[in-house]
Short mmCIF file of C-alpha atoms in Angstrom, two decimals:
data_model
loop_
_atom_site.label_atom_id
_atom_site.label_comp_id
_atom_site.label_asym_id
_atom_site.label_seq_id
_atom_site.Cartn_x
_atom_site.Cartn_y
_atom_site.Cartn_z
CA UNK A 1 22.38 19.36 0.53
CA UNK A 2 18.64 18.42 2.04
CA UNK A 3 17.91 14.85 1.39
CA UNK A 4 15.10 12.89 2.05
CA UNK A 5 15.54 10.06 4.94
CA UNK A 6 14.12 6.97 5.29
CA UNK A 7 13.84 4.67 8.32
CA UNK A 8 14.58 1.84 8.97
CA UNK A 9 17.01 0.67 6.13
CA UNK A 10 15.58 -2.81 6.12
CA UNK A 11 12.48 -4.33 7.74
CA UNK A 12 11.91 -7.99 8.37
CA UNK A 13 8.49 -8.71 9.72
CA UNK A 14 6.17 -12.08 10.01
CA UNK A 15 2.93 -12.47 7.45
CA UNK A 16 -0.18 -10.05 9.19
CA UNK A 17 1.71 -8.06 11.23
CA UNK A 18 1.77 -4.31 11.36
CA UNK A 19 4.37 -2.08 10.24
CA UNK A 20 5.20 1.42 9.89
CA UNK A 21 8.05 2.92 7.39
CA UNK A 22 8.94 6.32 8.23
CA UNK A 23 10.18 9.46 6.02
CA UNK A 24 11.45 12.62 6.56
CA UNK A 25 10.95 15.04 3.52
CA UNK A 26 12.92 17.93 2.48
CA UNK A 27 11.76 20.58 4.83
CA UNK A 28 10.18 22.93 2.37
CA UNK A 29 8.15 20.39 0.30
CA UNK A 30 4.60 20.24 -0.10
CA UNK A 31 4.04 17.23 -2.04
CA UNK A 32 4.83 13.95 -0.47
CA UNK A 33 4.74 10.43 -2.60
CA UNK A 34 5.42 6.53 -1.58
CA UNK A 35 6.51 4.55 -4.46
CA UNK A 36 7.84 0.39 -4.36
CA UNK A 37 9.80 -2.14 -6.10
CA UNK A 38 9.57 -5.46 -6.20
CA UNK A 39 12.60 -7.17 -6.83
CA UNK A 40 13.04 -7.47 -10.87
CA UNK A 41 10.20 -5.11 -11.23
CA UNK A 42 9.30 -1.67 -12.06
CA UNK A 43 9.08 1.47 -9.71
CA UNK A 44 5.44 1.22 -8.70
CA UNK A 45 3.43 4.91 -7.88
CA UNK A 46 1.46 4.12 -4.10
CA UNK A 47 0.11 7.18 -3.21
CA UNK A 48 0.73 10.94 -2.92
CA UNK A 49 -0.18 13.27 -0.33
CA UNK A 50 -0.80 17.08 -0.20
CA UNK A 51 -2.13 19.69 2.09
CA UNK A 52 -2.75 16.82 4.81
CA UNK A 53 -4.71 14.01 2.47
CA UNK A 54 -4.46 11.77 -0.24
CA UNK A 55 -4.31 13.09 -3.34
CA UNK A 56 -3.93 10.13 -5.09
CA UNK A 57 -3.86 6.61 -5.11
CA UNK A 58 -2.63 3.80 -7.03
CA UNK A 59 -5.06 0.30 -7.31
CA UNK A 60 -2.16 -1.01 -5.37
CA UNK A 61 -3.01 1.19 -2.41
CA UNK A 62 -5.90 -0.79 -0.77
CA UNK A 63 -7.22 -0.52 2.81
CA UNK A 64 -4.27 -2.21 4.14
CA UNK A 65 -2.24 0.88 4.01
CA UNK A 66 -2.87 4.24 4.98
CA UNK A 67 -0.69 6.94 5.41
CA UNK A 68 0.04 10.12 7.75
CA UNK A 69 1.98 13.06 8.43
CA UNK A 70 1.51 12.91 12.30
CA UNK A 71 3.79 16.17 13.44
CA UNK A 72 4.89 17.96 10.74
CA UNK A 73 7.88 16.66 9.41
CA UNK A 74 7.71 12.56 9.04
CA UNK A 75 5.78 11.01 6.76
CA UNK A 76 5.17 7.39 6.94
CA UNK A 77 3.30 4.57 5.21
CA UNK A 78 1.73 1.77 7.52
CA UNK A 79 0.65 -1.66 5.97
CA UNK A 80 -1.55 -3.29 8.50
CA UNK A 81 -1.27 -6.92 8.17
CA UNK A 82 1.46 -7.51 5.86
CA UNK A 83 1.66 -10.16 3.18
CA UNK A 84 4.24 -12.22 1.59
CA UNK A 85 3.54 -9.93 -1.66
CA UNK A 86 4.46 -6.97 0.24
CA UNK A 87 7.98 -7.51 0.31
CA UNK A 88 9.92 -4.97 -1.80
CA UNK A 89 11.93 -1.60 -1.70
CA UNK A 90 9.61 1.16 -0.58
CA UNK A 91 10.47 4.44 -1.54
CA UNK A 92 9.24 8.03 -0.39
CA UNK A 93 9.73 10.77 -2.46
CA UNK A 94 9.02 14.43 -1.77
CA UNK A 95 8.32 17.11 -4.46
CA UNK A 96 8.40 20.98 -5.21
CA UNK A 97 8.46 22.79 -8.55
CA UNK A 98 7.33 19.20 -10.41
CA UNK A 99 10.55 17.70 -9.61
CA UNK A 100 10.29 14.19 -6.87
CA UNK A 101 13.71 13.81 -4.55
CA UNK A 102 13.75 10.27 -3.51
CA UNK A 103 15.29 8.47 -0.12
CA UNK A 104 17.29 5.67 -0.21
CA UNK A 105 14.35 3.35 0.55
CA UNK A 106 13.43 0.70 2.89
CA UNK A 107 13.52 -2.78 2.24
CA UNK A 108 10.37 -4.95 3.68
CA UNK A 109 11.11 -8.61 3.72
CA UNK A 110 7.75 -10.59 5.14
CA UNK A 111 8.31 -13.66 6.14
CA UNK B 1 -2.64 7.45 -19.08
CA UNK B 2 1.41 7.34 -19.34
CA UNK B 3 3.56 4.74 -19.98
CA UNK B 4 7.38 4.55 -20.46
CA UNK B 5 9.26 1.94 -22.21
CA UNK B 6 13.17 1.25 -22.08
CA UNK B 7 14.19 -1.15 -24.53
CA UNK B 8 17.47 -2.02 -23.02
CA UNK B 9 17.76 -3.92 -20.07
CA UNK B 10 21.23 -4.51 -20.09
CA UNK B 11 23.93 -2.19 -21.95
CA UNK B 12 27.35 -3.22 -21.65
CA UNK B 13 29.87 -0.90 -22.85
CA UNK B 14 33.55 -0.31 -22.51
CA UNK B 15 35.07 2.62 -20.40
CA UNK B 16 35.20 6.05 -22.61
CA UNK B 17 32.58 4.79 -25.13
CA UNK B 18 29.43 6.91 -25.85
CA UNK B 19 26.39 5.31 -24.72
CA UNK B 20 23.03 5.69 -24.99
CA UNK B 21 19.80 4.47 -23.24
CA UNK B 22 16.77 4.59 -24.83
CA UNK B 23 13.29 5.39 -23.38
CA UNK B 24 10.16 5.84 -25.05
CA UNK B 25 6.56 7.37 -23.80
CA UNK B 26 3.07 6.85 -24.62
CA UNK B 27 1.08 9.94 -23.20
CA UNK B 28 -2.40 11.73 -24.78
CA UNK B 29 -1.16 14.77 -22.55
CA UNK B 30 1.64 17.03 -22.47
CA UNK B 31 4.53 15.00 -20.30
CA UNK B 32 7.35 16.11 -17.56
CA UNK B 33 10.18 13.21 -18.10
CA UNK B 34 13.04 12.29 -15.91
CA UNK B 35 15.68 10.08 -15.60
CA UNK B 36 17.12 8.76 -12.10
CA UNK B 37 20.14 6.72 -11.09
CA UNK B 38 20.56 4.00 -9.06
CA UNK B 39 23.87 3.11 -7.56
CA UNK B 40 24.43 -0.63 -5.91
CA UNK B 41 22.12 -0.49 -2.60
CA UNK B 42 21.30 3.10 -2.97
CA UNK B 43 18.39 4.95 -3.53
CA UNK B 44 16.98 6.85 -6.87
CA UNK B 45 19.22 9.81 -7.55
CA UNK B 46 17.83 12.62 -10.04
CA UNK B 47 20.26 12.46 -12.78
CA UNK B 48 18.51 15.57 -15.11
CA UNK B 49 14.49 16.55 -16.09
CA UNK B 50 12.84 18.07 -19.00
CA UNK B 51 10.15 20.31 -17.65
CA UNK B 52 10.04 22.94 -20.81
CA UNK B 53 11.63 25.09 -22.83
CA UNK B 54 14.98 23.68 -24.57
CA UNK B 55 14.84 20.21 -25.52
CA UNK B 56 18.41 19.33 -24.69
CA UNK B 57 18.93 19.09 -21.03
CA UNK B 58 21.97 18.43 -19.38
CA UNK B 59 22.46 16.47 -16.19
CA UNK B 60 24.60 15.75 -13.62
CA UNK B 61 27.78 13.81 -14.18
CA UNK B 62 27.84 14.90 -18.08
CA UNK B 63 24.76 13.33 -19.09
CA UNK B 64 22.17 14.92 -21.00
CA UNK B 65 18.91 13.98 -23.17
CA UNK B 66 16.98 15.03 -25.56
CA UNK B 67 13.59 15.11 -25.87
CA UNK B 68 11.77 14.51 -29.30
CA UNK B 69 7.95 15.06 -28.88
CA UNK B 70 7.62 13.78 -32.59
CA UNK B 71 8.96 10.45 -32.07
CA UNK B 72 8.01 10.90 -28.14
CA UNK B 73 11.46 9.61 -27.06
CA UNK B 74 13.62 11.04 -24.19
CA UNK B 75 16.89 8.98 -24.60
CA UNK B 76 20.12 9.13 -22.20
CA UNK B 77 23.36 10.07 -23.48
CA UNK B 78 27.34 10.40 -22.35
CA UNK B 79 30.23 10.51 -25.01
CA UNK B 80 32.36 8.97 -22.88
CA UNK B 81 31.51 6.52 -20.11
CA UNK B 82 33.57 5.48 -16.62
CA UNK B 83 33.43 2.74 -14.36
CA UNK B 84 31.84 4.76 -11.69
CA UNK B 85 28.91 5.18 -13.89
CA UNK B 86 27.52 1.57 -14.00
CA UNK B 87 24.41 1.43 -12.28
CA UNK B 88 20.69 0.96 -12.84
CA UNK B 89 18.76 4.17 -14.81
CA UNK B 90 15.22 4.25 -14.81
CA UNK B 91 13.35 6.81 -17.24
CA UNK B 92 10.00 8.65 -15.60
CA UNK B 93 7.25 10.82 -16.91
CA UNK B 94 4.88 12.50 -15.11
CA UNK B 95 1.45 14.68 -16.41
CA UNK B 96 2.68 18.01 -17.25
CA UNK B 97 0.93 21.70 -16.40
CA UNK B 98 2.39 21.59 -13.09
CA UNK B 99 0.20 18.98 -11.96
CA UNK B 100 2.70 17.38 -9.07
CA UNK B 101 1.33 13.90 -10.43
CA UNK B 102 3.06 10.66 -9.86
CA UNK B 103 5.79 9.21 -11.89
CA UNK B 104 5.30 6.41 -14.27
CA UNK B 105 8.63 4.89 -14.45
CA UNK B 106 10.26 2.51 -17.07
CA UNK B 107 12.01 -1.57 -16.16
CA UNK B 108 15.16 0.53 -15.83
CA UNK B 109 18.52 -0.31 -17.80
CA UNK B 110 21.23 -1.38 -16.13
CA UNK B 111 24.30 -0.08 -17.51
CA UNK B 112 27.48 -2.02 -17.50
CA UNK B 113 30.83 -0.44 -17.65
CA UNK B 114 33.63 -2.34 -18.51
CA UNK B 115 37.53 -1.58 -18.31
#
């Protein structure tokens, strides 16, 4: 059964740097989504992205991140100088027919 | 705007007991709702959706809901638990008329199954 994969499982990285999460949809979706969790908290909408842009955007999604579909099949998020309030569970979901398939997520632990 | 509210966070229940999780929405538009699963150090796992048409759904692992657009509830039930079922569920909606919107999810209830 397709599934949607997430790399890497777990990310530790020091306060400003960069980092990229990546995601591979399910090769015949159209709609692509990144969601987080902070530990204790709710599942937290980040941004979706259709037909090569944004198509929306949570407050939570400020200029720090951006995201990209760079060749046609990954998807990834990029925060560019990470915080200590960016550590949580990121999760990319893609979507056909209404319906969001999630990946197991990667965990982002700033230090 | 949505909302969701689950007014469990914990359930504890013994193995082959029914159980149900509640979840709640606030929405001024017409709704898709969801509910996933989350095993221990797993991701979210579709569990069953209402997008239209009959309001009981059925799920995977014999779960199914119900949705009520009167009391604008969407609760999670089993008649008879196992073990392997204790994890985390987390209710969703999303705007309807095939709008590929976000979901809104709910705190999640963790449910406990007990032998």
């Amino acid at each position: 059964e397709p599934e949607v994969t997430q790399t890497p499982s777990h990310q530790v990285t020091q306060m400003g740097q960069e980092v990229i999460l990546r995601c591979v949809p399910i090769s015949n979706h159209l709609y692509f989504y990144w969601y987080r969790q902070i530990l204790g908290q709710k599942v937290e909408f980040l941004v979706s992205f259709y037909n090569n842009e944004i198509s929306e955007k949570s407050e939570i999604f400020d200029d720090q991140f951006s995201v990209e579909r760079p060749d046609g099949s990954n998807f990834t998020l990029k925060i560019r100088s990470t915080k200590l309030e960016d550590s949580a569970m990121y999760f990319c979901a893609s979507g056909v027919k209404n319906i969001q398939y999630f990946g197991a997520g990667t965990r982002l632990s700033v230090l | 705007a949505q909302s969701v509210t689950q007014l469990d966070s914990q359930v504890p229940v013994f193995e082959e007991a029914p159980v149900e999780l509640r979840c709640n929405y606030s929405s001024s538009v017409s709704v898709y709702l969801f509910w996933y699963v989350q095993y221990p150090n797993q991701g979210l796992q579709l569990l069953l959706k209402y997008l239209s048409g009959s309001t009981l759904v059925k799920g995977i692992n014999g779960f199914e809901a119900e949705f009520n657009k009167s009391q604008t509830s969407f609760h999670l039930r089993k008649p008879s638990v196992h073990i392997s079922d204790t994890a985390e569920y987390f209710c969703a909606v999303s705007k309807g008329g095939g709008s590929q919107g976000n979901l809104i999810f709910g705190k999640g209830t963790k449910l406990s199954v007990k032998p």
